[in-house]
PDB file of C-alpha atoms in Angstrom:
ATOM      1  CA  MET A   1       8.238  35.451   0.645  1.00 61.00           C
ATOM      2  CA  ILE A   2       6.266  34.390   3.743  1.00 70.00           C
ATOM      3  CA  THR A   3       3.878  32.419   1.509  1.00 69.00           C
ATOM      4  CA  VAL A   4       6.780  30.554  -0.113  1.00 71.00           C
ATOM      5  CA  ILE A   5       8.151  29.681   3.323  1.00 78.00           C
ATOM      6  CA  GLY A   6       4.667  28.400   4.191  1.00 79.00           C
ATOM      7  CA  ILE A   7       4.803  26.066   1.183  1.00 79.00           C
ATOM      8  CA  TYR A   8       8.004  24.476   2.482  1.00 81.00           C
ATOM      9  CA  PHE A   9       6.555  24.396   6.005  1.00 89.00           C
ATOM     10  CA  PHE A  10       3.953  21.840   4.888  1.00 90.00           C
ATOM     11  CA  ILE A  11       6.666  19.806   3.156  1.00 86.00           C
ATOM     12  CA  VAL A  12       8.607  19.724   6.427  1.00 92.00           C
ATOM     13  CA  ILE A  13       5.456  18.613   8.280  1.00 95.00           C
ATOM     14  CA  GLY A  14       5.122  15.662   5.892  1.00 92.00           C
ATOM     15  CA  PHE A  15       8.809  14.825   6.329  1.00 92.00           C
ATOM     16  CA  VAL A  16       8.699  14.988  10.147  1.00 96.00           C
ATOM     17  CA  ALA A  17       5.396  13.110  10.355  1.00 96.00           C
ATOM     18  CA  LYS A  18       6.830  10.201   8.375  1.00 93.00           C
ATOM     19  CA  LYS A  19       9.982  10.115  10.496  1.00 93.00           C
ATOM     20  CA  ILE A  20       7.945  10.026  13.716  1.00 95.00           C
ATOM     21  CA  PHE A  21       5.062   7.820  12.560  1.00 94.00           C
ATOM     22  CA  ASN A  22       6.505   5.265  10.163  1.00 89.00           C
ATOM     23  CA  GLU A  23       3.077   3.704   9.635  1.00 90.00           C
ATOM     24  CA  ILE A  24       1.999   6.721   7.571  1.00 90.00           C
ATOM     25  CA  GLU A  25       1.648   5.527   3.995  1.00 83.00           C
ATOM     26  CA  GLY A  26       2.396   8.034   1.266  1.00 81.00           C
ATOM     27  CA  LYS A  27       0.702   5.782  -1.297  1.00 79.00           C
ATOM     28  CA  THR A  28      -2.658   6.166   0.468  1.00 87.00           C
ATOM     29  CA  LEU A  29      -2.415   9.933   0.258  1.00 87.00           C
ATOM     30  CA  VAL A  30      -1.335   9.694  -3.384  1.00 81.00           C
ATOM     31  CA  LEU A  31      -4.459   7.680  -4.235  1.00 83.00           C
ATOM     32  CA  LEU A  32      -6.677  10.084  -2.282  1.00 89.00           C
ATOM     33  CA  SER A  33      -5.093  13.082  -3.985  1.00 86.00           C
ATOM     34  CA  THR A  34      -4.915  11.674  -7.520  1.00 82.00           C
ATOM     35  CA  TYR A  35      -8.395  10.190  -7.792  1.00 87.00           C
ATOM     36  CA  PHE A  36     -10.478  12.414  -5.509  1.00 92.00           C
ATOM     37  CA  LEU A  37      -8.898  15.789  -4.721  1.00 91.00           C
ATOM     38  CA  GLN A  38      -6.816  16.712  -7.772  1.00 88.00           C
ATOM     39  CA  PRO A  39      -9.940  16.784  -9.973  1.00 92.00           C
ATOM     40  CA  PHE A  40     -11.226  19.563  -7.678  1.00 94.00           C
ATOM     41  CA  LEU A  41      -7.903  21.374  -8.046  1.00 90.00           C
ATOM     42  CA  THR A  42      -7.917  21.006 -11.822  1.00 90.00           C
ATOM     43  CA  LEU A  43     -11.493  22.190 -12.272  1.00 94.00           C
ATOM     44  CA  TRP A  44     -11.005  25.092  -9.854  1.00 94.00           C
ATOM     45  CA  GLY A  45      -7.661  26.100 -11.375  1.00 92.00           C
ATOM     46  CA  ILE A  46      -8.875  26.171 -14.972  1.00 92.00           C
ATOM     47  CA  MET A  47     -12.154  27.937 -14.134  1.00 93.00           C
ATOM     48  CA  LEU A  48     -10.482  30.717 -12.132  1.00 90.00           C
ATOM     49  CA  VAL A  49      -9.830  32.958 -15.134  1.00 88.00           C
ATOM     50  CA  PRO A  50     -11.262  33.068 -18.681  1.00 90.00           C
ATOM     51  CA  LEU A  51      -9.121  31.397 -21.316  1.00 89.00           C
ATOM     52  CA  ASN A  52      -6.992  33.750 -23.383  1.00 91.00           C
ATOM     53  CA  PHE A  53      -4.247  33.330 -25.966  1.00 90.00           C
ATOM     54  CA  ASP A  54      -1.429  33.205 -23.416  1.00 93.00           C
ATOM     55  CA  LEU A  55      -3.204  30.639 -21.242  1.00 93.00           C
ATOM     56  CA  ILE A  56      -3.931  28.401 -24.231  1.00 93.00           C
ATOM     57  CA  ILE A  57      -0.466  28.695 -25.742  1.00 96.00           C
ATOM     58  CA  SER A  58       1.406  28.192 -22.423  1.00 96.00           C
ATOM     59  CA  PRO A  59       1.226  24.341 -22.406  1.00 95.00           C
ATOM     60  CA  VAL A  60       2.092  24.286 -26.113  1.00 96.00           C
ATOM     61  CA  ALA A  61       5.162  26.439 -25.458  1.00 97.00           C
ATOM     62  CA  TYR A  62       6.049  24.277 -22.434  1.00 97.00           C
ATOM     63  CA  LEU A  63       5.918  20.993 -24.382  1.00 97.00           C
ATOM     64  CA  THR A  64       7.869  22.574 -27.230  1.00 97.00           C
ATOM     65  CA  ALA A  65      10.533  23.562 -24.705  1.00 97.00           C
ATOM     66  CA  VAL A  66      10.575  20.026 -23.275  1.00 97.00           C
ATOM     67  CA  PHE A  67      11.107  18.321 -26.630  1.00 95.00           C
ATOM     68  CA  ALA A  68      13.638  20.902 -27.818  1.00 97.00           C
ATOM     69  CA  SER A  69      15.591  20.632 -24.549  1.00 97.00           C
ATOM     70  CA  LEU A  70      15.654  16.831 -24.793  1.00 95.00           C
ATOM     71  CA  ILE A  71      17.966  17.137 -27.806  1.00 95.00           C
ATOM     72  CA  PHE A  72      20.507  19.101 -25.766  1.00 96.00           C
ATOM     73  CA  THR A  73      20.135  17.189 -22.480  1.00 96.00           C
ATOM     74  CA  PHE A  74      20.688  13.930 -24.369  1.00 93.00           C
ATOM     75  CA  ALA A  75      23.745  15.392 -26.104  1.00 94.00           C
ATOM     76  CA  LEU A  76      25.292  16.437 -22.772  1.00 94.00           C
ATOM     77  CA  SER A  77      24.509  13.070 -21.234  1.00 93.00           C
ATOM     78  CA  VAL A  78      26.843  11.272 -23.640  1.00 91.00           C
ATOM     79  CA  THR A  79      29.630  12.202 -21.209  1.00 91.00           C
ATOM     80  CA  LEU A  80      28.251   9.421 -18.996  1.00 93.00           C
ATOM     81  CA  LYS A  81      29.425   5.921 -19.890  1.00 88.00           C
ATOM     82  CA  ASP A  82      26.525   4.010 -18.350  1.00 89.00           C
ATOM     83  CA  LYS A  83      23.502   3.773 -20.692  1.00 88.00           C
ATOM     84  CA  LYS A  84      21.038   3.866 -17.806  1.00 89.00           C
ATOM     85  CA  GLU A  85      22.655   6.992 -16.364  1.00 92.00           C
ATOM     86  CA  LYS A  86      22.440   8.642 -19.794  1.00 93.00           C
ATOM     87  CA  ILE A  87      18.675   8.102 -19.799  1.00 92.00           C
ATOM     88  CA  ILE A  88      18.373   9.407 -16.233  1.00 93.00           C
ATOM     89  CA  ALA A  89      20.443  12.541 -16.856  1.00 95.00           C
ATOM     90  CA  SER A  90      18.711  13.416 -20.119  1.00 94.00           C
ATOM     91  CA  LEU A  91      15.064  12.715 -19.222  1.00 95.00           C
ATOM     92  CA  THR A  92      14.505  13.283 -15.490  1.00 95.00           C
ATOM     93  CA  PRO A  93      15.387  17.022 -15.654  1.00 96.00           C
ATOM     94  CA  LEU A  94      12.421  17.445 -18.009  1.00 96.00           C
ATOM     95  CA  ILE A  95       9.955  15.787 -15.620  1.00 95.00           C
ATOM     96  CA  GLY A  96       9.595  18.388 -12.901  1.00 94.00           C
ATOM     97  CA  ASN A  97       7.391  18.513  -9.836  1.00 91.00           C
ATOM     98  CA  THR A  98       4.746  20.650 -11.552  1.00 92.00           C
ATOM     99  CA  GLY A  99       1.938  19.156  -9.454  1.00 84.00           C
ATOM    100  CA  ASN A 100       2.968  18.723  -5.822  1.00 78.00           C
ATOM    101  CA  LEU A 101       5.176  21.813  -5.809  1.00 87.00           C
ATOM    102  CA  GLY A 102       4.551  23.775  -8.999  1.00 91.00           C
ATOM    103  CA  ILE A 103       0.834  24.474  -8.516  1.00 90.00           C
ATOM    104  CA  PRO A 104       1.068  25.620  -4.858  1.00 88.00           C
ATOM    105  CA  LEU A 105       4.073  27.845  -5.598  1.00 90.00           C
ATOM    106  CA  SER A 106       2.544  29.358  -8.720  1.00 93.00           C
ATOM    107  CA  TYR A 107      -0.663  30.126  -6.815  1.00 91.00           C
ATOM    108  CA  ALA A 108       1.297  31.632  -3.927  1.00 88.00           C
ATOM    109  CA  LEU A 109       3.418  33.825  -6.200  1.00 90.00           C
ATOM    110  CA  PHE A 110       1.047  34.728  -9.027  1.00 92.00           C
ATOM    111  CA  GLY A 111      -2.458  34.329  -7.609  1.00 92.00           C
ATOM    112  CA  ASN A 112      -5.440  32.945  -9.527  1.00 92.00           C
ATOM    113  CA  THR A 113      -3.797  33.367 -12.931  1.00 94.00           C
ATOM    114  CA  GLY A 114      -0.719  31.513 -11.690  1.00 94.00           C
ATOM    115  CA  ALA A 115      -2.883  28.642 -10.445  1.00 93.00           C
ATOM    116  CA  SER A 116      -4.586  28.369 -13.851  1.00 94.00           C
ATOM    117  CA  ILE A 117      -1.267  28.394 -15.715  1.00 95.00           C
ATOM    118  CA  ALA A 118       0.297  25.795 -13.414  1.00 94.00           C
ATOM    119  CA  THR A 119      -2.763  23.531 -13.624  1.00 93.00           C
ATOM    120  CA  ILE A 120      -2.669  23.453 -17.426  1.00 94.00           C
ATOM    121  CA  ILE A 121       1.113  22.990 -17.464  1.00 95.00           C
ATOM    122  CA  ASN A 122       0.710  20.067 -15.066  1.00 91.00           C
ATOM    123  CA  LEU A 123      -1.746  18.430 -17.477  1.00 89.00           C
ATOM    124  CA  ALA A 124       0.826  18.808 -20.256  1.00 92.00           C
ATOM    125  CA  ASN A 125       3.512  17.329 -18.002  1.00 92.00           C
ATOM    126  CA  ILE A 126       1.335  14.317 -17.131  1.00 87.00           C
ATOM    127  CA  PHE A 127       0.714  13.704 -20.824  1.00 84.00           C
ATOM    128  CA  PHE A 128       4.469  13.832 -21.538  1.00 89.00           C
ATOM    129  CA  ILE A 129       5.313  11.485 -18.656  1.00 86.00           C
ATOM    130  CA  TYR A 130       2.842   8.753 -19.600  1.00 77.00           C
ATOM    131  CA  SER A 131       3.420   8.925 -23.343  1.00 75.00           C
ATOM    132  CA  PHE A 132       6.864   9.802 -24.662  1.00 80.00           C
ATOM    133  CA  GLY A 133       8.490   9.946 -21.223  1.00 82.00           C
ATOM    134  CA  ILE A 134       7.607   6.431 -20.151  1.00 78.00           C
ATOM    135  CA  PHE A 135       8.545   5.122 -23.616  1.00 77.00           C
ATOM    136  CA  PHE A 136      11.968   6.790 -23.346  1.00 80.00           C
ATOM    137  CA  PHE A 137      12.489   5.399 -19.835  1.00 78.00           C
ATOM    138  CA  ALA A 138      11.934   1.928 -21.239  1.00 74.00           C
ATOM    139  CA  SER A 139      14.355   2.579 -24.121  1.00 67.00           C
ATOM    140  CA  GLY A 140      11.615   1.956 -26.668  1.00 52.00           C
ATOM    141  CA  LYS A 141      10.635  -1.432 -25.224  1.00 58.00           C
ATOM    142  CA  TYR A 142       7.513  -0.330 -23.377  1.00 60.00           C
ATOM    143  CA  ASP A 143       4.121  -1.350 -24.688  1.00 61.00           C
ATOM    144  CA  PHE A 144       2.407   1.792 -25.983  1.00 62.00           C
ATOM    145  CA  LYS A 145      -0.991   0.210 -25.259  1.00 67.00           C
ATOM    146  CA  ASN A 146      -0.157   0.019 -21.544  1.00 67.00           C
ATOM    147  CA  ALA A 147       1.017   3.624 -21.552  1.00 61.00           C
ATOM    148  CA  PHE A 148      -2.198   4.716 -23.265  1.00 66.00           C
ATOM    149  CA  PHE A 149      -4.380   3.008 -20.678  1.00 71.00           C
ATOM    150  CA  LYS A 150      -2.369   4.618 -17.879  1.00 66.00           C
ATOM    151  CA  ILE A 151      -3.257   8.014 -19.321  1.00 67.00           C
ATOM    152  CA  VAL A 152      -6.926   7.090 -19.773  1.00 75.00           C
ATOM    153  CA  LYS A 153      -7.248   6.035 -16.124  1.00 77.00           C
ATOM    154  CA  ILE A 154      -6.031   9.401 -14.769  1.00 77.00           C
ATOM    155  CA  PRO A 155      -9.181  11.415 -13.860  1.00 87.00           C
ATOM    156  CA  VAL A 156      -7.287  14.721 -13.812  1.00 85.00           C
ATOM    157  CA  LEU A 157      -6.905  14.651 -17.596  1.00 83.00           C
ATOM    158  CA  TRP A 158     -10.627  14.054 -18.193  1.00 90.00           C
ATOM    159  CA  VAL A 159     -11.621  16.724 -15.684  1.00 92.00           C
ATOM    160  CA  GLY A 160      -9.093  19.046 -17.309  1.00 89.00           C
ATOM    161  CA  ILE A 161     -10.662  18.495 -20.742  1.00 90.00           C
ATOM    162  CA  LEU A 162     -14.121  19.083 -19.244  1.00 94.00           C
ATOM    163  CA  ALA A 163     -12.961  22.274 -17.506  1.00 93.00           C
ATOM    164  CA  LEU A 164     -11.382  23.570 -20.723  1.00 91.00           C
ATOM    165  CA  ALA A 165     -14.644  22.873 -22.580  1.00 93.00           C
ATOM    166  CA  PHE A 166     -16.599  24.779 -19.913  1.00 94.00           C
ATOM    167  CA  ASN A 167     -14.182  27.703 -20.055  1.00 92.00           C
ATOM    168  CA  ILE A 168     -14.114  27.893 -23.848  1.00 90.00           C
ATOM    169  CA  ASN A 169     -17.915  27.906 -24.000  1.00 92.00           C
ATOM    170  CA  GLY A 170     -18.171  30.706 -21.461  1.00 91.00           C
ATOM    171  CA  VAL A 171     -19.562  28.615 -18.600  1.00 93.00           C
ATOM    172  CA  VAL A 172     -19.131  30.448 -15.290  1.00 91.00           C
ATOM    173  CA  PHE A 173     -19.714  28.808 -11.901  1.00 94.00           C
ATOM    174  CA  ASN A 174     -21.357  30.888  -9.197  1.00 93.00           C
ATOM    175  CA  SER A 175     -19.400  31.890  -6.106  1.00 92.00           C
ATOM    176  CA  GLU A 176     -20.876  29.098  -3.954  1.00 95.00           C
ATOM    177  CA  ILE A 177     -19.755  26.348  -6.339  1.00 95.00           C
ATOM    178  CA  MET A 178     -16.322  27.976  -6.670  1.00 95.00           C
ATOM    179  CA  LYS A 179     -15.992  27.955  -2.868  1.00 95.00           C
ATOM    180  CA  ILE A 180     -16.686  24.209  -2.817  1.00 96.00           C
ATOM    181  CA  LEU A 181     -14.135  23.637  -5.567  1.00 95.00           C
ATOM    182  CA  GLN A 182     -11.675  25.862  -3.708  1.00 93.00           C
ATOM    183  CA  MET A 183     -11.995  23.784  -0.528  1.00 96.00           C
ATOM    184  CA  GLY A 184     -11.181  20.639  -2.491  1.00 95.00           C
ATOM    185  CA  ALA A 185      -8.368  22.435  -4.324  1.00 91.00           C
ATOM    186  CA  PHE A 186      -6.752  23.736  -1.138  1.00 91.00           C
ATOM    187  CA  ALA A 187      -7.058  20.291   0.481  1.00 93.00           C
ATOM    188  CA  SER A 188      -5.314  18.830  -2.585  1.00 88.00           C
ATOM    189  CA  ILE A 189      -2.537  21.429  -2.417  1.00 87.00           C
ATOM    190  CA  VAL A 190      -1.783  20.742   1.251  1.00 90.00           C
ATOM    191  CA  ILE A 191      -1.897  16.952   0.788  1.00 89.00           C
ATOM    192  CA  GLN A 192       0.400  17.170  -2.242  1.00 81.00           C
ATOM    193  CA  LEU A 193       2.949  19.101  -0.180  1.00 85.00           C
ATOM    194  CA  LEU A 194       2.675  16.547   2.637  1.00 90.00           C
ATOM    195  CA  ILE A 195       3.166  13.731   0.092  1.00 85.00           C
ATOM    196  CA  PHE A 196       6.316  15.406  -1.188  1.00 80.00           C
ATOM    197  CA  GLY A 197       7.711  15.596   2.359  1.00 85.00           C
ATOM    198  CA  ILE A 198       6.763  11.969   3.073  1.00 87.00           C
ATOM    199  CA  TYR A 199       8.482  10.737  -0.089  1.00 80.00           C
ATOM    200  CA  ILE A 200      11.654  12.649   0.775  1.00 80.00           C
ATOM    201  CA  ALA A 201      11.602  11.045   4.242  1.00 84.00           C
ATOM    202  CA  GLU A 202      11.360   7.589   2.653  1.00 79.00           C
ATOM    203  CA  ILE A 203      14.386   8.073   0.408  1.00 73.00           C
ATOM    204  CA  LYS A 204      17.524   6.270   1.560  1.00 69.00           C
ATOM    205  CA  LEU A 205      20.688   7.585  -0.043  1.00 62.00           C
ATOM    206  CA  LYS A 206      22.750   4.431  -0.321  1.00 62.00           C
ATOM    207  CA  GLU A 207      24.094   5.182  -3.767  1.00 60.00           C
ATOM    208  CA  THR A 208      25.577   8.401  -5.063  1.00 64.00           C
ATOM    209  CA  SER A 209      27.129   9.444  -8.346  1.00 80.00           C
ATOM    210  CA  LEU A 210      28.677  12.891  -8.405  1.00 86.00           C
ATOM    211  CA  LYS A 211      29.069  12.934 -12.186  1.00 92.00           C
ATOM    212  CA  LEU A 212      25.453  11.875 -12.724  1.00 94.00           C
ATOM    213  CA  ALA A 213      24.311  14.533 -10.248  1.00 93.00           C
ATOM    214  CA  GLY A 214      26.439  17.182 -11.949  1.00 95.00           C
ATOM    215  CA  VAL A 215      25.114  16.464 -15.441  1.00 96.00           C
ATOM    216  CA  THR A 216      21.527  16.243 -14.188  1.00 96.00           C
ATOM    217  CA  ILE A 217      21.766  19.567 -12.323  1.00 96.00           C
ATOM    218  CA  LEU A 218      23.318  21.187 -15.399  1.00 96.00           C
ATOM    219  CA  ASN A 219      20.477  19.930 -17.579  1.00 96.00           C
ATOM    220  CA  LYS A 220      17.808  20.820 -15.011  1.00 97.00           C
ATOM    221  CA  PHE A 221      18.853  24.331 -14.025  1.00 96.00           C
ATOM    222  CA  ILE A 222      20.892  25.552 -17.022  1.00 96.00           C
ATOM    223  CA  VAL A 223      19.997  23.773 -20.265  1.00 97.00           C
ATOM    224  CA  PHE A 224      16.232  23.319 -19.796  1.00 97.00           C
ATOM    225  CA  PRO A 225      15.611  26.860 -18.458  1.00 96.00           C
ATOM    226  CA  PHE A 226      17.805  28.457 -21.149  1.00 97.00           C
ATOM    227  CA  ILE A 227      16.118  26.617 -24.038  1.00 97.00           C
ATOM    228  CA  GLY A 228      12.751  27.099 -22.372  1.00 97.00           C
ATOM    229  CA  PHE A 229      13.244  30.846 -21.973  1.00 97.00           C
ATOM    230  CA  LEU A 230      14.154  31.256 -25.652  1.00 97.00           C
ATOM    231  CA  ILE A 231      11.113  29.290 -26.767  1.00 97.00           C
ATOM    232  CA  LEU A 232       8.754  31.139 -24.424  1.00 96.00           C
ATOM    233  CA  LYS A 233      10.073  34.449 -25.757  1.00 96.00           C
ATOM    234  CA  PHE A 234       9.548  33.135 -29.291  1.00 96.00           C
ATOM    235  CA  PHE A 235       5.905  32.384 -28.457  1.00 96.00           C
ATOM    236  CA  GLY A 236       5.584  35.951 -27.166  1.00 95.00           C
ATOM    237  CA  LEU A 237       4.121  35.162 -23.747  1.00 94.00           C
ATOM    238  CA  LYS A 238       3.291  38.101 -21.497  1.00 94.00           C
ATOM    239  CA  PRO A 239       5.691  38.636 -18.537  1.00 94.00           C
ATOM    240  CA  LEU A 240       3.402  37.049 -15.915  1.00 95.00           C
ATOM    241  CA  TYR A 241       2.785  33.943 -18.034  1.00 96.00           C
ATOM    242  CA  LEU A 242       6.465  33.687 -18.921  1.00 96.00           C
ATOM    243  CA  LYS A 243       7.439  33.799 -15.235  1.00 94.00           C
ATOM    244  CA  ALA A 244       4.817  31.234 -14.272  1.00 95.00           C
ATOM    245  CA  VAL A 245       5.875  28.782 -16.994  1.00 96.00           C
ATOM    246  CA  MET A 246       9.546  29.321 -16.134  1.00 96.00           C
ATOM    247  CA  LEU A 247       8.699  28.444 -12.529  1.00 95.00           C
ATOM    248  CA  GLU A 248       7.262  25.119 -13.711  1.00 96.00           C
ATOM    249  CA  ILE A 249      10.365  24.490 -15.833  1.00 96.00           C
ATOM    250  CA  LEU A 250      12.603  25.106 -12.812  1.00 95.00           C
ATOM    251  CA  THR A 251      10.705  22.863 -10.365  1.00 95.00           C
ATOM    252  CA  PRO A 252      12.927  20.055  -9.008  1.00 93.00           C
ATOM    253  CA  LEU A 253      12.667  16.471 -10.196  1.00 94.00           C
ATOM    254  CA  ALA A 254       9.260  14.887  -9.578  1.00 88.00           C
ATOM    255  CA  VAL A 255       9.011  11.855  -7.303  1.00 79.00           C
ATOM    256  CA  THR A 256       7.387  10.156 -10.313  1.00 81.00           C
ATOM    257  CA  ASN A 257      10.913   9.787 -11.677  1.00 86.00           C
ATOM    258  CA  VAL A 258      11.742   7.439  -8.790  1.00 79.00           C
ATOM    259  CA  ASN A 259       8.647   5.337  -9.476  1.00 74.00           C
ATOM    260  CA  LEU A 260       9.493   5.043 -13.179  1.00 78.00           C
ATOM    261  CA  ALA A 261      13.147   4.290 -12.424  1.00 83.00           C
ATOM    262  CA  ALA A 262      12.071   1.465 -10.117  1.00 74.00           C
ATOM    263  CA  LEU A 263       9.630   0.155 -12.732  1.00 71.00           C
ATOM    264  CA  PHE A 264      12.287  -0.019 -15.457  1.00 77.00           C
ATOM    265  CA  ASP A 265      15.309  -0.850 -13.256  1.00 80.00           C
ATOM    266  CA  LEU A 266      17.111   2.469 -13.829  1.00 84.00           C
ATOM    267  CA  TYR A 267      18.931   2.934 -10.509  1.00 85.00           C
ATOM    268  CA  PRO A 268      15.933   4.173  -8.464  1.00 81.00           C
ATOM    269  CA  ARG A 269      18.180   4.975  -5.477  1.00 77.00           C
ATOM    270  CA  LYS A 270      20.335   7.259  -7.587  1.00 87.00           C
ATOM    271  CA  VAL A 271      17.221   8.945  -8.974  1.00 87.00           C
ATOM    272  CA  ALA A 272      15.902   9.368  -5.425  1.00 81.00           C
ATOM    273  CA  MET A 273      19.138  11.123  -4.526  1.00 86.00           C
ATOM    274  CA  LEU A 274      18.693  13.425  -7.520  1.00 91.00           C
ATOM    275  CA  VAL A 275      15.186  14.349  -6.313  1.00 87.00           C
ATOM    276  CA  ILE A 276      16.636  15.547  -3.008  1.00 85.00           C
ATOM    277  CA  VAL A 277      19.629  17.307  -4.577  1.00 90.00           C
ATOM    278  CA  THR A 278      17.530  19.224  -7.109  1.00 92.00           C
ATOM    279  CA  SER A 279      15.009  20.113  -4.391  1.00 87.00           C
ATOM    280  CA  ILE A 280      17.822  21.673  -2.357  1.00 87.00           C
ATOM    281  CA  VAL A 281      19.286  23.512  -5.363  1.00 91.00           C
ATOM    282  CA  PHE A 282      15.805  24.799  -6.205  1.00 91.00           C
ATOM    283  CA  LEU A 283      15.591  26.765  -2.931  1.00 83.00           C
ATOM    284  CA  PRO A 284      17.974  29.572  -3.962  1.00 85.00           C
ATOM    285  CA  VAL A 285      16.858  29.346  -7.618  1.00 82.00           C
ATOM    286  CA  ILE A 286      13.281  30.265  -6.748  1.00 78.00           C
ATOM    287  CA  PHE A 287      14.410  33.711  -5.591  1.00 73.00           C
ATOM    288  CA  LEU A 288      15.238  34.456  -9.229  1.00 70.00           C
ATOM    289  CA  ILE A 289      11.557  34.022 -10.026  1.00 64.00           C
ATOM    290  CA  ILE A 290      10.437  36.139  -7.073  1.00 62.00           C
TER     291      ILE A 290
END
């Protein structure tokens, strides 16, 4: 419990820092984290424990849950009259904060194995966002070539593939190398939490939609977890792996949703509000995992 509180403590630091020092740029930290520190986190996370069936099948089960849930979230979103709000309510609940929040929480709650699970799930989430997710956001009008090159330019995916290859072939780093990777990983974790707090501080809630929020929360915390739980049970994941993947499913909306909403003119202010709302709702929900 104390560790979980510590996770939110760093988020609050990022929030307060941005409110006091407006010149702090979240984008700078995002670039530093994405291109320099997250590769350390990915390599460290995947190399922590040897690959086994549950670790390999976890991202497969997660993506299966995402695509299966999309059918139901889209069906529930038809209650919204606005086409853009339908896309928001059906897709954003499936793009959770598996990186900035999911990895630190999984490591805090489930140790090294939790960090490995969350790291691989985050890779799966990134792949979904910049392939099918971004295509869905654009209502089928987005150039697949552009989406492909966005994926190619993300170093985390390449480092993840390299780490998986090392792990599969039985490569084991000595303790000194793991300590170096751990320093980079822990730096990435703290910076990601600060980034999350900074982004929340930058959100201005000028537009609200109670119906949109209600449908999104229903899809995020009822539909997705329910479908996800059934699918994870179907895949036969062990209790620890099931809990860790469920944690990633329950993480609040990722800030990436705001960026994509702004890119495709899908009410970014409303999406920003949903990020905050789901982050607040997530606080009591996490106790179900603990």
